[in-house]
């Protein structure tokens, strides 16, 4: 069992559809991972990283109800295990297969839970999961902004996508726990803030600042306030659907992943128009707000910035984000990990994947020729310097992780369940101040 601080990166694997579903944007393909996956895993090792946010392409793997093509996943996950790289299995990243349709499909949660269970049985040594990535962002971009998948522009479209995404996440967690009782779930979610541009914008800004919490409120079974309850029910959520979330008690299996980019803070106009604000409060202040709300273990699950014309912009951003992590950790917040996302440069994220033009975004630890960038060298030094310090010189909790080389192929379910129960009690007392039943 390993109790190390989680230094991670990820393979960008978004795959939403655009142009009314006619065009799929497959970042795994655009960034060359299907071709260079062995080299990519080698790069992870070169950096001294042991944790990788990684998932098979859902639209290629999940070919029908209870029908799967595991060929690529089998090879890739076997290689990760051989190298001792711990995957945080990223099962749904902004898109679904064509046969499912989109996130307005009410059958999606049940179908996806079946897929998640099948994945867990296929790879029983995998312990860490992000079943559904950035549920809030996916619902906004698909249901309200009209950018991806169903491309709707309405509150009802947003609420429908959100309730299906979160329900899918909850049901997937349950399905995985049936196979792996000590599974841990990292809810990688965007940490946002909306600033009012003027007194007349306070109302819409307050509404948006409440809506940003909805995905995690529902996922963790937290009661929403009366305004958000009316918002949800006015836009199609039924009383039974709401109580499904309240009755879910899985938070003691979870780590709250907070993603932060320079684009996560927004300025709101009186008419509700939103534009980027840049970094105003920063990661530490916004994460404190999320932590005060949920009292969960925290992991900084995504950040990056473009290398820029000076060549050192990403290095300076890495230093700033790491300083923010250390600040909140030293203040007693249970921060268990940090992630630079992703391993390589990406393409077309400057247009939020709406334009399929192949524009390279220089945000990776490596470029697309797999040459290390300055931020990659700096992250490697950071990991080497801090890995031996954080587990022993911190008041924060650590996670009970089974590393790939320690996992038994046929674990004793009763023993693992007992260990999970002991961990849940310790975690609840340390973090939530409550028993698991009340958490």
GROMACS .gro file of C-alpha atoms in nm, residues 4-430:
model
  427
    4UNK     CA    1   0.253   0.906  -0.160
    5UNK     CA    2   0.141   1.248  -0.275
    6UNK     CA    3  -0.008   1.212  -0.624
    7UNK     CA    4   0.195   1.396  -0.887
    8UNK     CA    5   0.013   1.335  -1.215
    9UNK     CA    6  -0.031   1.429  -1.576
   10UNK     CA    7  -0.283   1.310  -1.834
   11UNK     CA    8  -0.341   1.216  -2.194
   12UNK     CA    9  -0.593   1.457  -2.343
   13UNK     CA   10  -0.876   1.237  -2.467
   14UNK     CA   11  -1.173   1.465  -2.534
   15UNK     CA   12  -1.410   1.342  -2.806
   16UNK     CA   13  -1.720   1.564  -2.835
   17UNK     CA   14  -1.912   1.605  -3.159
   18UNK     CA   15  -1.973   1.936  -3.339
   19UNK     CA   16  -2.163   2.042  -3.652
   20UNK     CA   17  -2.492   1.886  -3.537
   21UNK     CA   18  -2.320   1.561  -3.451
   22UNK     CA   19  -2.168   1.518  -3.795
   23UNK     CA   20  -1.806   1.574  -3.687
   24UNK     CA   21  -1.626   1.414  -3.393
   25UNK     CA   22  -1.325   1.588  -3.244
   26UNK     CA   23  -1.096   1.310  -3.121
   27UNK     CA   24  -0.807   1.474  -2.933
   28UNK     CA   25  -0.637   1.138  -2.877
   29UNK     CA   26  -0.602   1.104  -3.253
   30UNK     CA   27  -0.525   1.471  -3.324
   31UNK     CA   28  -0.244   1.473  -3.068
   32UNK     CA   29  -0.094   1.149  -3.199
   33UNK     CA   30  -0.146   0.921  -2.900
   34UNK     CA   31  -0.288   0.628  -3.102
   35UNK     CA   32   0.041   0.627  -3.291
   36UNK     CA   33   0.283   0.723  -3.014
   37UNK     CA   34   0.125   0.571  -2.703
   38UNK     CA   35   0.430   0.367  -2.608
   39UNK     CA   36   0.651   0.674  -2.638
   40UNK     CA   37   0.398   0.873  -2.434
   41UNK     CA   38   0.418   0.624  -2.148
   42UNK     CA   39   0.796   0.640  -2.174
   43UNK     CA   40   0.773   1.020  -2.138
   44UNK     CA   41   0.564   0.978  -1.823
   45UNK     CA   42   0.840   0.762  -1.676
   46UNK     CA   43   1.111   1.008  -1.782
   47UNK     CA   44   0.943   1.278  -1.574
   48UNK     CA   45   0.928   1.060  -1.264
   49UNK     CA   46   0.547   1.059  -1.273
   50UNK     CA   47   0.364   0.753  -1.138
   51UNK     CA   48   0.003   0.864  -1.189
   52UNK     CA   49  -0.166   0.924  -1.524
   53UNK     CA   50  -0.518   1.045  -1.595
   54UNK     CA   51  -0.596   0.809  -1.879
   55UNK     CA   52  -0.894   0.648  -2.047
   56UNK     CA   53  -0.972   0.445  -2.356
   57UNK     CA   54  -1.163   0.631  -2.628
   58UNK     CA   55  -1.525   0.574  -2.530
   59UNK     CA   56  -1.663   0.616  -2.882
   60UNK     CA   57  -1.428   0.347  -3.015
   61UNK     CA   58  -1.443   0.108  -2.721
   62UNK     CA   59  -1.815   0.107  -2.636
   63UNK     CA   60  -1.956  -0.009  -2.967
   64UNK     CA   61  -2.305  -0.108  -2.849
   65UNK     CA   62  -2.508  -0.201  -2.543
   66UNK     CA   63  -2.291  -0.462  -2.367
   67UNK     CA   64  -2.065  -0.474  -2.673
   68UNK     CA   65  -1.704  -0.362  -2.643
   69UNK     CA   66  -1.385  -0.345  -2.846
   70UNK     CA   67  -1.112  -0.372  -2.585
   71UNK     CA   68  -0.822  -0.418  -2.828
   72UNK     CA   69  -0.651  -0.080  -2.773
   73UNK     CA   70  -0.737  -0.063  -2.404
   74UNK     CA   71  -0.596  -0.409  -2.341
   75UNK     CA   72  -0.260  -0.316  -2.490
   76UNK     CA   73  -0.238   0.028  -2.332
   77UNK     CA   74  -0.344  -0.069  -1.980
   78UNK     CA   75  -0.118  -0.376  -1.984
   79UNK     CA   76   0.173  -0.148  -2.068
   80UNK     CA   77   0.081   0.096  -1.790
   81UNK     CA   78   0.074  -0.191  -1.544
   82UNK     CA   79   0.405  -0.327  -1.668
   83UNK     CA   80   0.567   0.014  -1.620
   84UNK     CA   81   0.414   0.066  -1.275
   85UNK     CA   82   0.218   0.374  -1.386
   86UNK     CA   83  -0.106   0.412  -1.191
   87UNK     CA   84  -0.399   0.510  -1.415
   88UNK     CA   85  -0.679   0.734  -1.297
   89UNK     CA   86  -0.925   0.576  -1.537
   90UNK     CA   87  -1.106   0.851  -1.729
   91UNK     CA   88  -1.412   0.675  -1.867
   92UNK     CA   89  -1.626   0.954  -2.022
   93UNK     CA   90  -1.458   1.273  -2.142
   94UNK     CA   91  -1.704   1.513  -2.307
   95UNK     CA   92  -1.871   1.274  -2.550
   96UNK     CA   93  -2.060   0.949  -2.609
   97UNK     CA   94  -2.064   0.702  -2.899
   98UNK     CA   95  -2.288   0.784  -3.193
   99UNK     CA   96  -2.528   0.503  -3.107
  100UNK     CA   97  -2.599   0.663  -2.765
  101UNK     CA   98  -2.672   1.000  -2.923
  102UNK     CA   99  -2.594   1.276  -2.675
  103UNK     CA  100  -2.638   1.381  -2.312
  104UNK     CA  101  -3.010   1.449  -2.353
  105UNK     CA  102  -3.065   1.072  -2.379
  106UNK     CA  103  -3.231   0.954  -2.053
  107UNK     CA  104  -3.096   0.602  -2.111
  108UNK     CA  105  -2.735   0.720  -2.094
  109UNK     CA  106  -2.685   0.679  -1.715
  110UNK     CA  107  -2.795   0.316  -1.702
  111UNK     CA  108  -2.609   0.226  -2.021
  112UNK     CA  109  -2.291   0.394  -1.898
  113UNK     CA  110  -2.306   0.220  -1.561
  114UNK     CA  111  -2.305  -0.114  -1.745
  115UNK     CA  112  -1.999  -0.002  -1.941
  116UNK     CA  113  -1.820   0.111  -1.623
  117UNK     CA  114  -1.886  -0.222  -1.457
  118UNK     CA  115  -1.756  -0.407  -1.761
  119UNK     CA  116  -1.439  -0.194  -1.758
  120UNK     CA  117  -1.381  -0.267  -1.390
  121UNK     CA  118  -1.417  -0.641  -1.448
  122UNK     CA  119  -1.182  -0.622  -1.746
  123UNK     CA  120  -0.917  -0.431  -1.545
  124UNK     CA  121  -0.968  -0.534  -1.181
  125UNK     CA  122  -0.626  -0.399  -1.079
  126UNK     CA  123  -0.735  -0.038  -1.153
  127UNK     CA  124  -0.831   0.142  -0.831
  128UNK     CA  125  -0.858   0.512  -0.923
  129UNK     CA  126  -1.135   0.646  -1.146
  130UNK     CA  127  -1.285   0.960  -1.290
  131UNK     CA  128  -1.605   0.805  -1.428
  132UNK     CA  129  -1.735   1.127  -1.590
  133UNK     CA  130  -1.497   1.418  -1.645
  134UNK     CA  131  -1.600   1.781  -1.575
  135UNK     CA  132  -1.974   1.723  -1.558
  136UNK     CA  133  -2.051   2.095  -1.517
  137UNK     CA  134  -1.839   2.203  -1.814
  138UNK     CA  135  -1.978   1.927  -2.036
  139UNK     CA  136  -2.336   2.026  -1.950
  140UNK     CA  137  -2.266   2.396  -2.010
  141UNK     CA  138  -2.091   2.345  -2.343
  142UNK     CA  139  -2.341   2.085  -2.467
  143UNK     CA  140  -2.670   2.211  -2.324
  144UNK     CA  141  -2.639   2.588  -2.280
  145UNK     CA  142  -2.359   2.726  -2.500
  146UNK     CA  143  -2.460   2.523  -2.806
  147UNK     CA  144  -2.101   2.418  -2.877
  148UNK     CA  145  -2.088   2.037  -2.848
  149UNK     CA  146  -2.293   1.720  -2.881
  150UNK     CA  147  -2.664   1.816  -2.860
  151UNK     CA  148  -2.566   2.183  -2.916
  152UNK     CA  149  -2.860   2.326  -2.723
  153UNK     CA  150  -2.886   2.683  -2.594
  154UNK     CA  151  -3.121   2.672  -2.298
  155UNK     CA  152  -3.139   2.625  -1.923
  156UNK     CA  153  -3.349   2.314  -1.981
  157UNK     CA  154  -3.082   2.171  -2.210
  158UNK     CA  155  -2.821   2.243  -1.942
  159UNK     CA  156  -3.021   2.086  -1.658
  160UNK     CA  157  -3.109   1.778  -1.864
  161UNK     CA  158  -2.747   1.719  -1.962
  162UNK     CA  159  -2.631   1.785  -1.605
  163UNK     CA  160  -2.872   1.546  -1.435
  164UNK     CA  161  -2.787   1.270  -1.684
  165UNK     CA  162  -2.412   1.326  -1.652
  166UNK     CA  163  -2.418   1.324  -1.271
  167UNK     CA  164  -2.656   1.028  -1.253
  168UNK     CA  165  -2.423   0.840  -1.491
  169UNK     CA  166  -2.130   0.924  -1.265
  170UNK     CA  167  -2.309   0.803  -0.951
  171UNK     CA  168  -2.434   0.483  -1.112
  172UNK     CA  169  -2.091   0.414  -1.256
  173UNK     CA  170  -1.933   0.451  -0.911
  174UNK     CA  171  -2.179   0.197  -0.773
  175UNK     CA  172  -2.106  -0.046  -1.056
  176UNK     CA  173  -1.730  -0.016  -1.008
  177UNK     CA  174  -1.756  -0.062  -0.630
  178UNK     CA  175  -1.935  -0.392  -0.686
  179UNK     CA  176  -1.617  -0.513  -0.857
  180UNK     CA  177  -1.355  -0.316  -0.664
  181UNK     CA  178  -1.480  -0.230  -0.312
  182UNK     CA  179  -1.175  -0.013  -0.237
  183UNK     CA  180  -1.206   0.195  -0.555
  184UNK     CA  181  -1.147   0.569  -0.514
  185UNK     CA  182  -1.314   0.829  -0.735
  186UNK     CA  183  -1.163   1.162  -0.834
  187UNK     CA  184  -1.435   1.403  -0.948
  188UNK     CA  185  -1.230   1.617  -1.184
  189UNK     CA  186  -1.443   1.933  -1.200
  190UNK     CA  187  -1.381   2.288  -1.308
  191UNK     CA  188  -1.353   2.533  -1.017
  192UNK     CA  189  -1.518   2.852  -1.137
  193UNK     CA  190  -1.603   3.202  -1.017
  194UNK     CA  191  -1.827   3.469  -1.169
  195UNK     CA  192  -1.751   3.835  -1.090
  196UNK     CA  193  -2.024   4.098  -1.125
  197UNK     CA  194  -1.916   4.380  -1.358
  198UNK     CA  195  -2.152   4.629  -1.189
  199UNK     CA  196  -2.426   4.636  -0.924
  200UNK     CA  197  -2.679   4.557  -1.194
  201UNK     CA  198  -2.488   4.233  -1.266
  202UNK     CA  199  -2.496   4.104  -0.908
  203UNK     CA  200  -2.815   3.902  -0.966
  204UNK     CA  201  -2.699   3.705  -1.270
  205UNK     CA  202  -2.351   3.660  -1.120
  206UNK     CA  203  -2.498   3.517  -0.799
  207UNK     CA  204  -2.714   3.274  -1.000
  208UNK     CA  205  -2.411   3.154  -1.197
  209UNK     CA  206  -2.207   3.119  -0.880
  210UNK     CA  207  -2.478   2.890  -0.743
  211UNK     CA  208  -2.512   2.689  -1.063
  212UNK     CA  209  -2.136   2.616  -1.076
  213UNK     CA  210  -2.178   2.395  -0.768
  214UNK     CA  211  -2.471   2.189  -0.899
  215UNK     CA  212  -2.271   1.899  -1.040
  216UNK     CA  213  -2.088   1.840  -0.712
  217UNK     CA  214  -2.395   1.915  -0.496
  218UNK     CA  215  -2.585   1.641  -0.677
  219UNK     CA  216  -2.292   1.402  -0.691
  220UNK     CA  217  -2.226   1.430  -0.316
  221UNK     CA  218  -2.592   1.433  -0.213
  222UNK     CA  219  -2.581   1.789  -0.078
  223UNK     CA  220  -2.913   1.971  -0.054
  224UNK     CA  221  -2.927   2.272  -0.286
  225UNK     CA  222  -3.077   2.603  -0.175
  226UNK     CA  223  -3.435   2.697  -0.257
  227UNK     CA  224  -3.335   2.908  -0.558
  228UNK     CA  225  -3.141   2.625  -0.717
  229UNK     CA  226  -3.417   2.376  -0.638
  230UNK     CA  227  -3.663   2.596  -0.825
  231UNK     CA  228  -3.414   2.635  -1.109
  232UNK     CA  229  -3.373   2.258  -1.139
  233UNK     CA  230  -3.742   2.174  -1.120
  234UNK     CA  231  -3.843   2.462  -1.349
  235UNK     CA  232  -3.610   2.308  -1.607
  236UNK     CA  233  -3.724   1.949  -1.593
  237UNK     CA  234  -3.576   1.779  -1.288
  238UNK     CA  235  -3.841   1.577  -1.106
  239UNK     CA  236  -3.871   1.532  -0.731
  240UNK     CA  237  -3.777   1.164  -0.768
  241UNK     CA  238  -3.469   1.254  -0.973
  242UNK     CA  239  -3.359   1.505  -0.710
  243UNK     CA  240  -3.403   1.250  -0.430
  244UNK     CA  241  -3.198   0.995  -0.622
  245UNK     CA  242  -2.902   1.226  -0.566
  246UNK     CA  243  -2.987   1.299  -0.202
  247UNK     CA  244  -3.003   0.928  -0.133
  248UNK     CA  245  -2.657   0.860  -0.276
  249UNK     CA  246  -2.397   0.812  -0.002
  250UNK     CA  247  -2.069   0.765  -0.186
  251UNK     CA  248  -1.871   1.073  -0.087
  252UNK     CA  249  -1.644   0.880   0.149
  253UNK     CA  250  -1.510   0.701  -0.162
  254UNK     CA  251  -1.434   1.032  -0.334
  255UNK     CA  252  -1.168   1.295  -0.382
  256UNK     CA  253  -1.284   1.637  -0.501
  257UNK     CA  254  -1.074   1.720  -0.805
  258UNK     CA  255  -1.052   2.093  -0.874
  259UNK     CA  256  -0.938   2.206  -1.218
  260UNK     CA  257  -0.812   2.563  -1.256
  261UNK     CA  258  -0.707   2.758  -1.565
  262UNK     CA  259  -0.665   3.127  -1.628
  263UNK     CA  260  -1.003   3.106  -1.807
  264UNK     CA  261  -1.194   2.980  -1.500
  265UNK     CA  262  -1.287   3.324  -1.367
  266UNK     CA  263  -1.549   3.528  -1.552
  267UNK     CA  264  -1.695   3.879  -1.568
  268UNK     CA  265  -2.072   3.897  -1.583
  269UNK     CA  266  -2.262   4.185  -1.745
  270UNK     CA  267  -2.611   4.297  -1.632
  271UNK     CA  268  -2.769   4.115  -1.927
  272UNK     CA  269  -2.596   3.790  -1.826
  273UNK     CA  270  -2.328   3.808  -2.092
  274UNK     CA  271  -2.008   3.638  -1.974
  275UNK     CA  272  -1.647   3.705  -2.071
  276UNK     CA  273  -1.310   3.599  -1.934
  277UNK     CA  274  -1.177   3.783  -1.630
  278UNK     CA  275  -0.830   3.631  -1.616
  279UNK     CA  276  -0.678   3.527  -1.284
  280UNK     CA  277  -0.838   3.740  -1.011
  281UNK     CA  278  -0.878   3.525  -0.699
  282UNK     CA  279  -0.663   3.234  -0.818
  283UNK     CA  280  -0.661   2.865  -0.732
  284UNK     CA  281  -0.610   2.894  -0.356
  285UNK     CA  282  -0.901   3.125  -0.282
  286UNK     CA  283  -1.149   2.947  -0.509
  287UNK     CA  284  -1.048   2.603  -0.383
  288UNK     CA  285  -1.097   2.720  -0.024
  289UNK     CA  286  -1.453   2.810  -0.121
  290UNK     CA  287  -1.517   2.462  -0.266
  291UNK     CA  288  -1.355   2.295   0.034
  292UNK     CA  289  -1.564   2.493   0.283
  293UNK     CA  290  -1.873   2.375   0.099
  294UNK     CA  291  -1.790   2.002   0.076
  295UNK     CA  292  -1.516   1.924   0.331
  296UNK     CA  293  -1.365   1.669   0.095
  297UNK     CA  294  -1.008   1.558   0.024
  298UNK     CA  295  -0.884   1.773  -0.265
  299UNK     CA  296  -0.667   1.712  -0.570
  300UNK     CA  297  -0.564   1.979  -0.821
  301UNK     CA  298  -0.662   1.770  -1.124
  302UNK     CA  299  -0.593   2.002  -1.418
  303UNK     CA  300  -0.400   2.313  -1.507
  304UNK     CA  301  -0.185   2.443  -1.790
  305UNK     CA  302  -0.104   2.757  -1.984
  306UNK     CA  303   0.058   2.813  -2.323
  307UNK     CA  304   0.436   2.841  -2.331
  308UNK     CA  305   0.402   3.181  -2.497
  309UNK     CA  306   0.643   3.408  -2.685
  310UNK     CA  307   0.881   3.444  -2.392
  311UNK     CA  308   0.920   3.069  -2.357
  312UNK     CA  309   0.882   3.079  -1.978
  313UNK     CA  310   0.511   3.155  -1.932
  314UNK     CA  311   0.423   2.792  -1.857
  315UNK     CA  312   0.714   2.755  -1.615
  316UNK     CA  313   0.597   3.061  -1.421
  317UNK     CA  314   0.237   2.936  -1.418
  318UNK     CA  315   0.351   2.596  -1.284
  319UNK     CA  316   0.537   2.772  -1.003
  320UNK     CA  317   0.233   2.985  -0.923
  321UNK     CA  318  -0.011   2.693  -0.917
  322UNK     CA  319   0.225   2.484  -0.705
  323UNK     CA  320   0.265   2.775  -0.461
  324UNK     CA  321  -0.114   2.790  -0.435
  325UNK     CA  322  -0.132   2.417  -0.365
  326UNK     CA  323   0.131   2.443  -0.092
  327UNK     CA  324  -0.048   2.740   0.063
  328UNK     CA  325  -0.383   2.566   0.106
  329UNK     CA  326  -0.216   2.239   0.208
  330UNK     CA  327  -0.008   2.413   0.474
  331UNK     CA  328  -0.326   2.580   0.599
  332UNK     CA  329  -0.460   2.231   0.673
  333UNK     CA  330  -0.666   2.157   0.363
  334UNK     CA  331  -0.628   1.787   0.272
  335UNK     CA  332  -0.472   1.826  -0.074
  336UNK     CA  333  -0.355   1.487  -0.196
  337UNK     CA  334  -0.232   1.556  -0.550
  338UNK     CA  335  -0.140   1.791  -0.833
  339UNK     CA  336  -0.168   1.755  -1.211
  340UNK     CA  337  -0.024   1.934  -1.512
  341UNK     CA  338  -0.265   1.856  -1.796
  342UNK     CA  339  -0.167   1.725  -2.035
  343UNK     CA  340   0.148   1.530  -2.119
  344UNK     CA  341   0.166   1.670  -2.472
  345UNK     CA  342   0.049   1.979  -2.652
  346UNK     CA  343  -0.314   1.981  -2.759
  347UNK     CA  344  -0.499   2.104  -3.065
  348UNK     CA  345  -0.783   2.354  -3.112
  349UNK     CA  346  -0.859   2.416  -2.745
  350UNK     CA  347  -0.818   2.788  -2.817
  351UNK     CA  348  -1.163   2.757  -2.980
  352UNK     CA  349  -1.291   2.506  -2.721
  353UNK     CA  350  -1.272   2.241  -2.997
  354UNK     CA  351  -1.539   2.420  -3.201
  355UNK     CA  352  -1.301   2.478  -3.494
  356UNK     CA  353  -1.136   2.169  -3.638
  357UNK     CA  354  -0.834   2.345  -3.789
  358UNK     CA  355  -0.546   2.163  -3.617
  359UNK     CA  356  -0.407   2.467  -3.436
  360UNK     CA  357  -0.143   2.352  -3.188
  361UNK     CA  358  -0.184   2.475  -2.831
  362UNK     CA  359   0.163   2.465  -2.672
  363UNK     CA  360   0.043   2.364  -2.325
  364UNK     CA  361   0.207   2.025  -2.282
  365UNK     CA  362   0.503   1.896  -2.086
  366UNK     CA  363   0.617   1.770  -2.429
  367UNK     CA  364   0.549   1.903  -2.776
  368UNK     CA  365   0.375   1.687  -3.037
  369UNK     CA  366   0.711   1.553  -3.160
  370UNK     CA  367   0.758   1.426  -2.802
  371UNK     CA  368   1.038   1.673  -2.725
  372UNK     CA  369   1.032   1.792  -2.366
  373UNK     CA  370   0.932   2.155  -2.307
  374UNK     CA  371   1.083   2.382  -2.038
  375UNK     CA  372   0.776   2.327  -1.821
  376UNK     CA  373   0.833   1.952  -1.849
  377UNK     CA  374   1.187   1.987  -1.719
  378UNK     CA  375   1.065   2.212  -1.438
  379UNK     CA  376   0.787   1.969  -1.342
  380UNK     CA  377   1.038   1.685  -1.332
  381UNK     CA  378   1.255   1.887  -1.090
  382UNK     CA  379   0.954   1.983  -0.881
  383UNK     CA  380   0.849   1.619  -0.844
  384UNK     CA  381   1.202   1.510  -0.752
  385UNK     CA  382   1.235   1.788  -0.495
  386UNK     CA  383   0.899   1.750  -0.323
  387UNK     CA  384   0.811   1.378  -0.347
  388UNK     CA  385   1.001   1.280  -0.035
  389UNK     CA  386   0.890   1.585   0.164
  390UNK     CA  387   0.512   1.604   0.138
  391UNK     CA  388   0.409   1.266   0.285
  392UNK     CA  389   0.619   1.321   0.601
  393UNK     CA  390   0.597   1.697   0.657
  394UNK     CA  391   0.225   1.760   0.631
  395UNK     CA  392  -0.080   1.740   0.852
  396UNK     CA  393  -0.294   1.640   0.553
  397UNK     CA  394  -0.432   1.292   0.498
  398UNK     CA  395  -0.295   1.048   0.245
  399UNK     CA  396  -0.487   0.795   0.040
  400UNK     CA  397  -0.464   0.416   0.077
  401UNK     CA  398  -0.347   0.328  -0.271
  402UNK     CA  399  -0.278  -0.017  -0.410
  403UNK     CA  400  -0.001   0.021  -0.664
  404UNK     CA  401  -0.022  -0.202  -0.974
  405UNK     CA  402   0.260  -0.429  -0.863
  406UNK     CA  403   0.086  -0.490  -0.527
  407UNK     CA  404  -0.260  -0.582  -0.658
  408UNK     CA  405  -0.365  -0.943  -0.634
  409UNK     CA  406  -0.548  -1.074  -0.939
  410UNK     CA  407  -0.820  -1.233  -0.722
  411UNK     CA  408  -0.840  -1.015  -0.406
  412UNK     CA  409  -1.020  -1.133  -0.099
  413UNK     CA  410  -1.335  -0.926  -0.123
  414UNK     CA  411  -1.416  -0.948   0.247
  415UNK     CA  412  -1.070  -0.831   0.350
  416UNK     CA  413  -1.076  -0.545   0.103
  417UNK     CA  414  -1.423  -0.440   0.217
  418UNK     CA  415  -1.308  -0.436   0.578
  419UNK     CA  416  -1.006  -0.226   0.488
  420UNK     CA  417  -1.225   0.014   0.292
  421UNK     CA  418  -1.458   0.045   0.589
  422UNK     CA  419  -1.168   0.129   0.820
  423UNK     CA  420  -1.043   0.387   0.571
  424UNK     CA  421  -1.392   0.538   0.538
  425UNK     CA  422  -1.416   0.584   0.914
  426UNK     CA  423  -1.073   0.746   0.935
  427UNK     CA  424  -1.141   0.971   0.637
  428UNK     CA  425  -1.484   1.076   0.764
  429UNK     CA  426  -1.346   1.168   1.105
  430UNK     CA  427  -1.049   1.353   0.961
   0.00000   0.00000   0.00000
